[in-house]
XYZ file of C-alpha atoms in Angstrom:
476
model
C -57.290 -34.251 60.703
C -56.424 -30.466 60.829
C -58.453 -30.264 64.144
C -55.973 -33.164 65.509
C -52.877 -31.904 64.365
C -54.095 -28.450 66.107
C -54.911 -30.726 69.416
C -51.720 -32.279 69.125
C -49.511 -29.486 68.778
C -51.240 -27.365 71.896
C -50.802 -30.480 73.834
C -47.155 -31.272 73.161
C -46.781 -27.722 73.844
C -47.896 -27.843 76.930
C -46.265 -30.945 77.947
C -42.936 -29.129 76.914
C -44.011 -26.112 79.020
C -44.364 -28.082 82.272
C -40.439 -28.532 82.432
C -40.071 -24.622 83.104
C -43.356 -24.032 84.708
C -42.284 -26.577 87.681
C -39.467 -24.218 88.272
C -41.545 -21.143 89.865
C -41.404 -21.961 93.691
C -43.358 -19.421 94.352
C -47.154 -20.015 94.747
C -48.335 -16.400 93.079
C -46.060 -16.722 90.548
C -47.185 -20.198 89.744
C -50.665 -18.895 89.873
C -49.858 -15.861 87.409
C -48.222 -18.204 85.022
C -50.189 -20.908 85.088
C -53.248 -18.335 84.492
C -51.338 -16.727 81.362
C -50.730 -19.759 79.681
C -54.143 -21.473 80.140
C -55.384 -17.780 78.750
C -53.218 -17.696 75.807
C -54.534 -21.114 74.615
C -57.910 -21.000 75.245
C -57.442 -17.461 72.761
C -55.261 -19.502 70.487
C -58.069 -21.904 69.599
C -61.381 -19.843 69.983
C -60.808 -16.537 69.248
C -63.494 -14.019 70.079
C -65.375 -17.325 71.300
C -63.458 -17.137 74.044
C -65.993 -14.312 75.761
C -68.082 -17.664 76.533
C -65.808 -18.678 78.890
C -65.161 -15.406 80.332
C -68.627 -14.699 81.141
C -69.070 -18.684 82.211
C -66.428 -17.712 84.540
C -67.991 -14.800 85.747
C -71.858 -15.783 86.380
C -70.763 -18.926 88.325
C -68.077 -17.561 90.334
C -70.647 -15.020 91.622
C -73.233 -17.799 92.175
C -70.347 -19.586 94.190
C -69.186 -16.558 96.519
C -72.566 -14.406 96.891
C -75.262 -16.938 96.356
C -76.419 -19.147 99.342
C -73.998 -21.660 100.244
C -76.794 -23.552 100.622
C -77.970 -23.740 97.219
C -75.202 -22.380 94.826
C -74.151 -25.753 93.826
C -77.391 -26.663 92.185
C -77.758 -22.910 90.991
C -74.234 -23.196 89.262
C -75.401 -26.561 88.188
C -78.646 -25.578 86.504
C -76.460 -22.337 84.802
C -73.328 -24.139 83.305
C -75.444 -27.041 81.812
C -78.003 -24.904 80.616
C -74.884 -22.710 79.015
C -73.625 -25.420 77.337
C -77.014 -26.468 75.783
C -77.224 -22.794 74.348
C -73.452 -22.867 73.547
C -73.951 -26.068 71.265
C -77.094 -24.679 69.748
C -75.452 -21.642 68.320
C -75.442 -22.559 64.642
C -78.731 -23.984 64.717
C -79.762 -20.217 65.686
C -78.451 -18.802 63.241
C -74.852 -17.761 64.342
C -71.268 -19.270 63.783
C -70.546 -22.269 65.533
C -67.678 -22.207 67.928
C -64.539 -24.153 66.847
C -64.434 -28.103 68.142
C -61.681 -27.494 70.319
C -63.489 -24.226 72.395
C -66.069 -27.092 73.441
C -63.516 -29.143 74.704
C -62.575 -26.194 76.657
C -66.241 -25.175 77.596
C -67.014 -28.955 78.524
C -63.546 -28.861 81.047
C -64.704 -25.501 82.358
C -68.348 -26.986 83.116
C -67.022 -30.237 85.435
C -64.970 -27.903 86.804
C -67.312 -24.771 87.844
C -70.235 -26.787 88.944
C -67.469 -29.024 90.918
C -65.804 -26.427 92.730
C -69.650 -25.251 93.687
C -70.140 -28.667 95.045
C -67.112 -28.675 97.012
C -67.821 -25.491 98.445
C -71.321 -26.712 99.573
C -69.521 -29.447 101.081
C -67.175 -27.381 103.286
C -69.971 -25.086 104.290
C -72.137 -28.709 105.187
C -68.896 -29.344 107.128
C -68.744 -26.406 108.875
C -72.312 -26.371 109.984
C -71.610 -29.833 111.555
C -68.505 -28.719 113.653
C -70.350 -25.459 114.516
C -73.142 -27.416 115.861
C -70.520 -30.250 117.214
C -68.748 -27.436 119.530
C -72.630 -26.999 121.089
C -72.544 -30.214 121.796
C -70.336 -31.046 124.916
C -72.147 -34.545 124.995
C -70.818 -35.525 120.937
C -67.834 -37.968 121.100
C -65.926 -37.265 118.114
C -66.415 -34.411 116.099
C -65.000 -34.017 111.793
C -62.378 -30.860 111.581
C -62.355 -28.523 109.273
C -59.080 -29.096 106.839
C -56.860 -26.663 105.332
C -58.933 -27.232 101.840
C -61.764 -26.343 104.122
C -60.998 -23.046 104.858
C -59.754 -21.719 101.855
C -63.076 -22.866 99.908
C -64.937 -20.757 102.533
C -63.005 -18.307 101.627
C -62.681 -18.408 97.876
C -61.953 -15.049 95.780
C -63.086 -14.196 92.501
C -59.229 -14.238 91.733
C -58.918 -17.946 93.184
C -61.719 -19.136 90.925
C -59.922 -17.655 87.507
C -56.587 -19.039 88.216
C -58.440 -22.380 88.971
C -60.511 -22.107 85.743
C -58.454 -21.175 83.270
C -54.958 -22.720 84.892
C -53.303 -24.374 81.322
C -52.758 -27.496 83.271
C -56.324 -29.396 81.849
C -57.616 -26.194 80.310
C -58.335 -27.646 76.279
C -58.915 -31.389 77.377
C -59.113 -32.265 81.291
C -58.562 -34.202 82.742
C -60.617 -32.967 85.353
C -59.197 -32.217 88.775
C -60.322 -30.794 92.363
C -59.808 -27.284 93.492
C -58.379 -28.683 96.086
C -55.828 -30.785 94.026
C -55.043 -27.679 91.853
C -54.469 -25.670 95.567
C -52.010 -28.620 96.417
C -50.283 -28.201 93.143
C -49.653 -24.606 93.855
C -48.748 -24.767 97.959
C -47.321 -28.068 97.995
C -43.620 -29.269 97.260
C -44.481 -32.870 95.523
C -43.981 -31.834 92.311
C -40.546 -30.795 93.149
C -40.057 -34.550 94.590
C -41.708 -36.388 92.666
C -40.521 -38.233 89.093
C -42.324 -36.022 86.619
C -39.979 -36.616 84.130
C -39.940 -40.381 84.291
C -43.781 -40.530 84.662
C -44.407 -38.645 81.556
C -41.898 -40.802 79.941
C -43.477 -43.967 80.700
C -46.546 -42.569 79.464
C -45.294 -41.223 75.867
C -43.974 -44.721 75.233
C -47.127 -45.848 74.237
C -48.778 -43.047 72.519
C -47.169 -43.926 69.123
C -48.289 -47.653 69.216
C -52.064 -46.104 69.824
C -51.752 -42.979 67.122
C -50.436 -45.558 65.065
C -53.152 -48.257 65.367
C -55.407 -45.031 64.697
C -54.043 -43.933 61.706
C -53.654 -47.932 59.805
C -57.200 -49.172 60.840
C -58.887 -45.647 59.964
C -57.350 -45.571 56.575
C -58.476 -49.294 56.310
C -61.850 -49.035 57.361
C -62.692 -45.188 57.699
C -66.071 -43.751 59.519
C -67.120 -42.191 56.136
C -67.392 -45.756 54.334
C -70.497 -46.362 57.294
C -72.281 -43.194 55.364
C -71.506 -44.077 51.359
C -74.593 -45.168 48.998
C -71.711 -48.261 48.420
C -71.876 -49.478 52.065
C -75.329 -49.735 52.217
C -75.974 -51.052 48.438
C -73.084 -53.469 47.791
C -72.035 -54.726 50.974
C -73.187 -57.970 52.922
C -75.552 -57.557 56.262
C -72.668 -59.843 57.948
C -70.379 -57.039 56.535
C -72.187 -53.815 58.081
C -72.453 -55.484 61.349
C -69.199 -56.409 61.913
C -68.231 -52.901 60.800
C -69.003 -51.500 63.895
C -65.471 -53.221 65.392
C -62.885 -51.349 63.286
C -64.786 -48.352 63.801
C -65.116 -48.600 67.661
C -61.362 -49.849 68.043
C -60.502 -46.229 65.885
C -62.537 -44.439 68.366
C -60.547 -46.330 71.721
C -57.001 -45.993 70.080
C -57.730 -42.198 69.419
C -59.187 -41.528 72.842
C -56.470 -43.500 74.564
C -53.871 -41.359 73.022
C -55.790 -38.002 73.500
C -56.147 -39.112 76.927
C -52.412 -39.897 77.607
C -51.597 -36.889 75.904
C -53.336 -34.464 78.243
C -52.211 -36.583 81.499
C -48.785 -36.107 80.118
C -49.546 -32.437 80.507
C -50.413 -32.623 84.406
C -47.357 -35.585 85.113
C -45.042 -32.501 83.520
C -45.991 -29.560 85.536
C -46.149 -31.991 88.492
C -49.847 -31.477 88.949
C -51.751 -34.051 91.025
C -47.909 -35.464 92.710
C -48.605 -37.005 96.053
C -46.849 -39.495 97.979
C -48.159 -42.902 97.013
C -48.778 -43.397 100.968
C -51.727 -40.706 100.662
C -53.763 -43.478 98.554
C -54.397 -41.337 95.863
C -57.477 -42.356 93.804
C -58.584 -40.804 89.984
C -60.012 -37.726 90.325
C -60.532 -37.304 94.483
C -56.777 -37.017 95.337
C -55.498 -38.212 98.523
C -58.082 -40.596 100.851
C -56.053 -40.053 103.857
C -56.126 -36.866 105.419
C -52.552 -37.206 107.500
C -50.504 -37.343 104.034
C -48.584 -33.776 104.191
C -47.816 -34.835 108.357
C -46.641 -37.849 107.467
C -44.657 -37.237 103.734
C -43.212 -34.362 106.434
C -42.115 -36.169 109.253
C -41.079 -38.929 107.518
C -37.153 -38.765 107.105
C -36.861 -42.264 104.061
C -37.224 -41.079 100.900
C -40.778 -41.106 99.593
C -42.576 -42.644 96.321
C -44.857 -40.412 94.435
C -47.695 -41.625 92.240
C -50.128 -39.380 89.739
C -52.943 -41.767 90.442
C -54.855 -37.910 90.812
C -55.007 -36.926 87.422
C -54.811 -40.987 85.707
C -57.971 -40.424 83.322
C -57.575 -44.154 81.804
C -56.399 -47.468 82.152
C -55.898 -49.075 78.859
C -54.688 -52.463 79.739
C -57.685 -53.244 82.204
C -60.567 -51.499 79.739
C -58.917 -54.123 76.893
C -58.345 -57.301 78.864
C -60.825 -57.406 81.785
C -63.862 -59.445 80.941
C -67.171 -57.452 81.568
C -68.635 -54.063 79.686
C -69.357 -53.411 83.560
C -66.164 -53.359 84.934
C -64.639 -52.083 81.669
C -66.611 -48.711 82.294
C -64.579 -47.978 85.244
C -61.565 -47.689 83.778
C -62.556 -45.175 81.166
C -62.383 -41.650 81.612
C -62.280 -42.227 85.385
C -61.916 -38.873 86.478
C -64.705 -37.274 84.729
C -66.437 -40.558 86.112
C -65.686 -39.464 89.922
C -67.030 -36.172 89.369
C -70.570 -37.659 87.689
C -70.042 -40.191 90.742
C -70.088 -37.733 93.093
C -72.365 -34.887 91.982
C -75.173 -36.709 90.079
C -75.465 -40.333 91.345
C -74.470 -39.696 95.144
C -77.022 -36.230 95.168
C -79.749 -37.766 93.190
C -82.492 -38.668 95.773
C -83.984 -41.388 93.883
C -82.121 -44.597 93.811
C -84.018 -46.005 91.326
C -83.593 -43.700 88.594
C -79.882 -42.041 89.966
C -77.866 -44.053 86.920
C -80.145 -43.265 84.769
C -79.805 -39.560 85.480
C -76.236 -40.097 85.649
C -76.222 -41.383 82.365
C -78.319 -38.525 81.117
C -76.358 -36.083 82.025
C -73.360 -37.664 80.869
C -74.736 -37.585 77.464
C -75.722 -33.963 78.002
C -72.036 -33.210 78.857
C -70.902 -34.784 75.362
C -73.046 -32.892 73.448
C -76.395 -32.242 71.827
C -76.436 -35.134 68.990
C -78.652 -37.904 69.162
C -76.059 -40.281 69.033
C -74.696 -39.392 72.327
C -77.780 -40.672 73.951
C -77.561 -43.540 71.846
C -74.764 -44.849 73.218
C -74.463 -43.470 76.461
C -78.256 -43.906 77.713
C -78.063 -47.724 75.975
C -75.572 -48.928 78.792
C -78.066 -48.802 81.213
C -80.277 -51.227 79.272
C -77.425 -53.853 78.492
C -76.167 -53.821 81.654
C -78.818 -55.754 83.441
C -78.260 -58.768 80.435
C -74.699 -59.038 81.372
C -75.501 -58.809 85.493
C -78.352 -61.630 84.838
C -75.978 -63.864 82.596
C -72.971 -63.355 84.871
C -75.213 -64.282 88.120
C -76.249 -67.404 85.789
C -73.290 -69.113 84.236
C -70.254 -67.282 84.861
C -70.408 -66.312 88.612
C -69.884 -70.685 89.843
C -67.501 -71.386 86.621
C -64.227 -73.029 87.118
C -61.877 -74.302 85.420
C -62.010 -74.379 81.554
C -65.688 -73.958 81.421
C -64.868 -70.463 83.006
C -62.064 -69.343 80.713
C -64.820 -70.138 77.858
C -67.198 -67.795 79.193
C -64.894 -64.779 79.933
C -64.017 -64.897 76.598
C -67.657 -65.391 75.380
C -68.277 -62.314 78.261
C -65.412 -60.314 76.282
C -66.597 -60.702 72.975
C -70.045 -59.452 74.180
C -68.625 -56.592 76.119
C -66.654 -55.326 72.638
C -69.777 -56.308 70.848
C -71.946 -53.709 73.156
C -69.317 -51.278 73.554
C -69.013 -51.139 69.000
C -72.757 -51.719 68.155
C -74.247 -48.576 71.166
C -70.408 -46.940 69.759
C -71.702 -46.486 66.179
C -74.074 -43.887 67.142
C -71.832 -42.366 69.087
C -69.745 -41.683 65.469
C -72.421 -41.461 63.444
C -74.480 -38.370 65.458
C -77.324 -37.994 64.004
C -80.899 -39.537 63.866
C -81.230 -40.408 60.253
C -77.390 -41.743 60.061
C -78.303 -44.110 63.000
C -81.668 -45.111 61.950
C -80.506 -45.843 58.474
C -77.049 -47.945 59.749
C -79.247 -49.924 62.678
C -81.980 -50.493 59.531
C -79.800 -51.716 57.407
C -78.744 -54.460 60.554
C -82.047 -54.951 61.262
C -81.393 -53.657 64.742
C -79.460 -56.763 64.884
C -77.940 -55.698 68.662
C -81.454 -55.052 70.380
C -83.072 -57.757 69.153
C -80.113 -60.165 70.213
C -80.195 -58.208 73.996
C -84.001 -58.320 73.890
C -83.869 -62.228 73.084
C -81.234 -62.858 75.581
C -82.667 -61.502 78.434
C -85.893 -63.143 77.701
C -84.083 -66.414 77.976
C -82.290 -65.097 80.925
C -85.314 -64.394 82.657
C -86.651 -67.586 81.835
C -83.659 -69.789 83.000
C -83.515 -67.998 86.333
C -87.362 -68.788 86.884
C -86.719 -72.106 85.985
C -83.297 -72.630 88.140
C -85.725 -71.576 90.760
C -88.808 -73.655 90.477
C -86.579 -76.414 90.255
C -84.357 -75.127 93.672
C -88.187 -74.872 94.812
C -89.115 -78.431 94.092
C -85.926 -79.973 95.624
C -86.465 -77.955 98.670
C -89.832 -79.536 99.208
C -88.724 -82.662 97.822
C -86.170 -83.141 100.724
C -88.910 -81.673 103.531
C -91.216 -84.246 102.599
C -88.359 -86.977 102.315
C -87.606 -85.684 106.396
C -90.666 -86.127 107.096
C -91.037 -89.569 106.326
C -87.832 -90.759 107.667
């Protein structure tokens, strides 16, 4: 709890100082402030830990600028994740470990390193083409290098430390795009748009969520999963069902960590665009006209935040699937996994695997991160087969019955891979799925079986009428 009421008060802090922080017009002042403040937090919570970052900072932004633009992406890539592997192994070589909140930090700074080497790579990949387009007097239509272009081909070591250590997403993300950060200092949408209001409609709900956090988790607290009592005097109906208090603790503190730190971005105005520039999580705007048209456009405009929206609660609760569910959660740190793992990866078969993998190494170094986070891939093709079965023709009332048969699965998954999320280690998750009989993978193993079996059959049958009616033509 200390470590929360620490998290909280940084973040309320900074939600406070994005009122006065939206008043510096000017972009090097932003910059400068911006910079300070991110700084001064970073020290606040890690102390002499802090050097981490600073030399993070400092490898990769030479990688970016002197290395081959050809290759620094994958050479920041293979340095920041190998960083954080020795960064969480610290105490296990003998040393102190680094408080929980300066790997929050260290996790941000990662996604957002190796992401402004990707986009760099991407802009020089641009470039190439156009060079190579001008050659060509015989090419059609040719891409054009943008604004964002240009000034990632000519990044400074200066431009990379405002970017990493900017306060805005500095302890907890959520992750943005140099090039959104570059809008937020050279573009006037934060000065139009409601930041007030958005961050407002936002802190509504963040006391229903804490709340929720703080009844069920004195109710049914994490700890209970680890007492001799648990294990000795409970039922095995008990223990299972155990899992869905403590994965519902887990959402309702994530949701309002997550709020929390978009509330941060909404205040300084970070990620503001007009909602006509089709914003989506993460990427920004996915029209390239927006600042023409927000410009020339005399009506007032509408502004959104879609940019920096890390979560949608009300879709990851009430839609029906653990598939579609996934997409809602942590969406921006989603894009960039989306974009620099599964879209680079040049094997199709194994790129969400890999994905997966590396989202796990992102969390962290405990077993139970793999768990939980390399189990999805393994559920996911149950669900596909048993929607594709049953649910994908349903209508009517036989359909309402299995969504809500889907959703209780989907919560089911999401608790049972959860609990090794919480528990961490090896023997705590071996000894909980014992004590369950590894209740959940025998049930997926089962069901897919049947799955399997049902589809062959739904086909030999399909088979059968098809010939049936051939041979019925041909005796007519």
């Amino acid at each position: 709890m200390k470590d929360d009421i620490i998290y909280l008060v940084l973040l309320g802090s900074c939600i406070g100082f994005g009122q006065f922080y939206r008043k510096f017009t000017d972009p090097e002042q932003r910059k400068l402030v911006g910079t300070g403040v991110g700084l001064l937090v970073v020290l606040s919570v890690s102390g002499f830990h802090m050097l981490h970052m600073l030399f993070c900072y400092l490898v990769s932004a030479l990688l970016i600028i002197y290395a081959s633009r050809k290759v620094c992406h994958l050479a920041c890539f293979g340095f920041m994740f190998g960083y954080l592997f020795f960064f969480r192994s610290l105490s296990f070589l003998g040393y102190d470990a680094p408080p929980g909140h300066t790997n929050m930090i260290q996790m941000i700074l990662t996604l957002k390193l190796v992401g402004l080497a990707f986009e760099v790579n991407n802009a020089y990949t641009k470039s190439k083409t156009v060079a190579d387009g001008q050659k060509d007097t015989a090419a059609v239509a040719q891409p054009s290098l943008t604004e964002a272009d240009r000034a990632l081909l000519k990044l400074s070591m200066l431009d990379i430390f405002h970017y990493s250590f900017n306060y805005v997403g500095v302890l907890t993300g959520p992750y943005i795009t140099f090039k959104t950060y570059r809008d937020a200092m050279y573009l006037p949408f934060s000065g139009k748009a409601d930041c007030i209001g958005a961050t407002v409609d936002k802190l509504k709900v963040i006391p229903l969520y804490a709340g929720l956090f703080l009844l069920v988790s004195y109710i049914w607290p994490l700890q209970y999963a680890t007492s001799a009592e648990f294990y000795e005097e409970r039922s095995f109906l008990y223990r299972l069902m155990y899992v869905w208090p403590t994965f519902f603790i887990f959402r309702m503190r994530i949701y309002t960590g997550i709020l929390l730190s978009e509330c941060v971005c909404t205040m300084a105005g970070v990620g503001a665009y007009p909602k006509l520039a089709g914003s989506k999580p993460g990427h920004g705007p996915s029209r390239d006209d927006y600042t023409t048209t927000a410009t020339e456009d005399s009506s007032p405009l509408e502004y959104d935040f879609e940019t920096v929206r890390n979560i949608d609660v009300i879709n990851t609760e009430r839609c029906w699937t653990f598939r579609e569910a996934m997409k809602y959660w942590n969406m921006c740190v989603q894009y960039w996994m989306a974009m620099y793992v599964y879209k680079r990866f040049p094997s199709k078969k194994y790129r969400t695997l890999v994905t997966l993998a590396v989202s796990a190494i992102w969390h962290g170094v405990y077993a139970g991160y793999y768990f939980c986070i390399c189990g999805a891939p393994f559920y996911l093709p149950i669900e596909d087969l048993y929607v594709k079965l049953f649910l994908k023709d349903a209508t009517g009332q036989k359909r309402t019955v299995l969504n809500v048969l889907c959703w209780i699965s989907k919560f089911f998954a999401f608790s049972y891979l959860g609990i090794a999320f919480l528990l961490l280690t090896v023997d705590k998750i071996w000894y909980y799925y014992s004590s369950v009989y590894h209740f959940g993978y025998v049930l997926w193993i089962v069901l897919y079986g049947a799955g399997v079996l049902i589809a062959k059959q739904r086909k030999a049958n399909a088979r059968r009428e098809a010939k049936a009616g051939q041979d019925g033509a041909k005796q007519d």
